Amino acid sequence: MTDTDTAIEARGLGKRFGRRNALDACSFRLPAGRICALVGPNGAGKSTLLTLAAGLARPSGGELRVLGTTPAEARREIAYVAQDKALFPQLTVADTLRLGADLNPGRWDQEAAERIVHGDGAESALDPYAKVRGLSGGQRTRVALALALGKRPALLLLDEPVSDLDPLARHQLMGTLLAEAAEHGTTVVMSSHILGELAGACDFLLLLGGGRVRMAGPADDLTAVHRLVTGPGGAAELAPHTVIESRPHGRGQSALIRPEGPVGPGWECEEPSLEDVLLAHLRNPSAPALLAPEATVRDLAGTGVQA
Amino acid sequence: MIAYRIDRRSGVATYLQIVQQTRQALRLGLLEPGDKLPTAREVVEATAVNPNTVLKAYRELEREGLVEARRGLGTFVRRTLGPDADTGPLQAELAEWAARARKAGLGREDVAALCTAVLDSTYPEGEDR
């Protein structure tokens, strides 16, 4: 079955390194055209998932489909920027882009690549004749992203893309990246620790923890099913709901919950931010997993199956 | 060109910030009928917010009849937003009430808390009209 509206689909995906399960029975679906934040604590499996999706490693179990086919077959449509931003140190910036053009005949977009390398103005522009070896970490990141975007990928996989950029460069680069993605309908997956930065840029979220999918879905849906409640009642009053995190608040209680029906009177209710939801789940690793319908893998008949 | 400024810590949804800043620009006369709003790409490049967020804001402005999308050309202002004529008497009543609250010994935060409580019961969650 060819499925053009799905960028990534994992069914029971597992990856084992020796005795350790980096990924364990992961099932989720990422619709095409989304900007997805891939978050989770260190060792959650974020980088492993990106390497599998890029076709650079094979799963130990389960199935991973990318752009309707196997990662290996989709290689031409995928751009992947690893955390260490692998580049050839002895090449100049211009040479590196030329290499990108040579390696991607017929689809290379020199203008898009140059936009990233030139940045916002003369001051931030990289010297095309500078050798990669002499560039700062942030400048190398820009060259690596220029290579990735110049490829005009359908799926862009970024591992910690902007962590070594200063705030201004990060903001500019993120803006350019999102604009390019919007123009070409590119699906973007980026892992990051900087939740705040991603919250505004991403419209889809995948939270991993201990190699498992803890939460997946459109950002709006994930915040909409949670409530921040504060009230004078005890924790027992919240029992009918799924309580993600609950803390004493004076004589009462403050909690992040998934309401199952109306919340009792006396509780002040507000919709949390995406960051509130994420932090609560990170602080409570035993919170039940949540897969929004859009993030749920579909069976062949096209109906949803809960993972 | 209108320059949106997104405050990620404000607690106000990003799309709503764009809607509110556009309305404010209309009220202040910074945008007039016929003026063009920045393209979604321009907003995304300048603010690094998700493209769908910008489109959602523009759809909301269109639904309110404030702007219209012209295919292939962009999004244009349709009408302006004057200050609503009937807010004067309401404001006077509110000022009178606030003065009474202050005389009764309520502080600024007490009054703000009261207002929030009343607003929440008058405009239930998700209703802004």
mmCIF file of N, CA, C and O in Angstrom, chain A residues 1-3 9 11 29 63 65 68 296-305:
data_model
loop_
_atom_site.group_PDB
_atom_site.id
_atom_site.type_symbol
_atom_site.label_atom_id
_atom_site.label_comp_id
_atom_site.label_asym_id
_atom_site.label_seq_id
_atom_site.Cartn_x
_atom_site.Cartn_y
_atom_site.Cartn_z
ATOM 1 N N MET A 1 0.847 -1.192 0.000
ATOM 2 C CA MET A 1 0.000 0.000 0.000
ATOM 3 C C MET A 1 0.881 1.240 0.000
ATOM 4 O O MET A 1 1.720 1.417 0.870
ATOM 5 N N THR A 2 0.743 2.113 -0.974
ATOM 6 C CA THR A 2 1.469 3.373 -0.917
ATOM 7 C C THR A 2 0.632 4.367 -0.135
ATOM 8 O O THR A 2 -0.574 4.476 -0.316
ATOM 9 N N ASP A 3 1.296 5.073 0.740
ATOM 10 C CA ASP A 3 0.600 5.936 1.674
ATOM 11 C C ASP A 3 1.296 7.293 1.632
ATOM 12 O O ASP A 3 2.295 7.508 2.270
ATOM 13 N N GLU A 9 6.177 5.742 9.681
ATOM 14 C CA GLU A 9 5.272 4.865 10.399
ATOM 15 C C GLU A 9 6.082 3.738 11.025
ATOM 16 O O GLU A 9 6.814 3.027 10.334
ATOM 17 N N ARG A 11 5.956 0.303 13.488
ATOM 18 C CA ARG A 11 5.109 -0.722 14.111
ATOM 19 C C ARG A 11 5.986 -1.641 14.929
ATOM 20 O O ARG A 11 6.799 -2.372 14.386
ATOM 21 N N ARG A 29 2.731 7.054 14.175
ATOM 22 C CA ARG A 29 2.668 7.507 12.798
ATOM 23 C C ARG A 29 2.897 9.013 12.782
ATOM 24 O O ARG A 29 2.344 9.728 13.623
ATOM 25 N N GLU A 63 8.840 -2.887 12.372
ATOM 26 C CA GLU A 63 8.907 -2.365 11.010
ATOM 27 C C GLU A 63 8.921 -0.847 11.036
ATOM 28 O O GLU A 63 8.251 -0.225 11.857
ATOM 29 N N ARG A 65 8.515 2.299 8.253
ATOM 30 C CA ARG A 65 8.306 2.748 6.889
ATOM 31 C C ARG A 65 8.459 4.245 6.821
ATOM 32 O O ARG A 65 7.964 4.970 7.671
ATOM 33 N N GLY A 68 6.390 5.956 2.759
ATOM 34 C CA GLY A 68 5.678 4.876 2.091
ATOM 35 C C GLY A 68 6.543 3.714 1.653
ATOM 36 O O GLY A 68 6.062 2.806 0.979
ATOM 37 N N THR A 296 -1.606 7.493 15.478
ATOM 38 C CA THR A 296 -1.789 6.063 15.660
ATOM 39 C C THR A 296 -1.627 5.350 14.331
ATOM 40 O O THR A 296 -2.155 5.813 13.315
ATOM 41 N N VAL A 297 -0.885 4.230 14.337
ATOM 42 C CA VAL A 297 -0.666 3.516 13.076
ATOM 43 C C VAL A 297 -1.997 2.962 12.579
ATOM 44 O O VAL A 297 -2.870 2.585 13.358
ATOM 45 N N ARG A 298 -2.125 2.951 11.258
ATOM 46 C CA ARG A 298 -3.380 2.489 10.672
ATOM 47 C C ARG A 298 -3.199 1.082 10.143
ATOM 48 O O ARG A 298 -2.136 0.749 9.635
ATOM 49 N N ASP A 299 -4.234 0.298 10.265
ATOM 50 C CA ASP A 299 -4.140 -1.037 9.662
ATOM 51 C C ASP A 299 -4.497 -0.912 8.182
ATOM 52 O O ASP A 299 -4.783 0.165 7.678
ATOM 53 N N LEU A 300 -4.444 -2.030 7.473
ATOM 54 C CA LEU A 300 -4.593 -1.954 6.021
ATOM 55 C C LEU A 300 -5.946 -1.438 5.599
ATOM 56 O O LEU A 300 -6.091 -0.843 4.537
ATOM 57 N N ALA A 301 -6.952 -1.616 6.449
ATOM 58 C CA ALA A 301 -8.276 -1.136 6.102
ATOM 59 C C ALA A 301 -8.404 0.371 6.319
ATOM 60 O O ALA A 301 -9.388 0.969 5.961
ATOM 61 N N GLY A 302 -7.366 0.970 6.929
ATOM 62 C CA GLY A 302 -7.386 2.415 7.102
ATOM 63 C C GLY A 302 -8.006 2.857 8.417
ATOM 64 O O GLY A 302 -8.147 4.041 8.655
ATOM 65 N N THR A 303 -8.351 1.924 9.278
ATOM 66 C CA THR A 303 -8.871 2.328 10.569
ATOM 67 C C THR A 303 -7.737 2.315 11.582
ATOM 68 O O THR A 303 -6.736 1.659 11.402
ATOM 69 N N GLY A 304 -7.922 3.065 12.647
ATOM 70 C CA GLY A 304 -6.851 3.192 13.632
ATOM 71 C C GLY A 304 -6.742 1.948 14.491
ATOM 72 O O GLY A 304 -7.727 1.310 14.809
ATOM 73 N N VAL A 305 -5.526 1.604 14.861
ATOM 74 C CA VAL A 305 -5.307 0.544 15.851
ATOM 75 C C VAL A 305 -4.512 1.163 16.980
ATOM 76 O O VAL A 305 -3.513 1.815 16.742
#
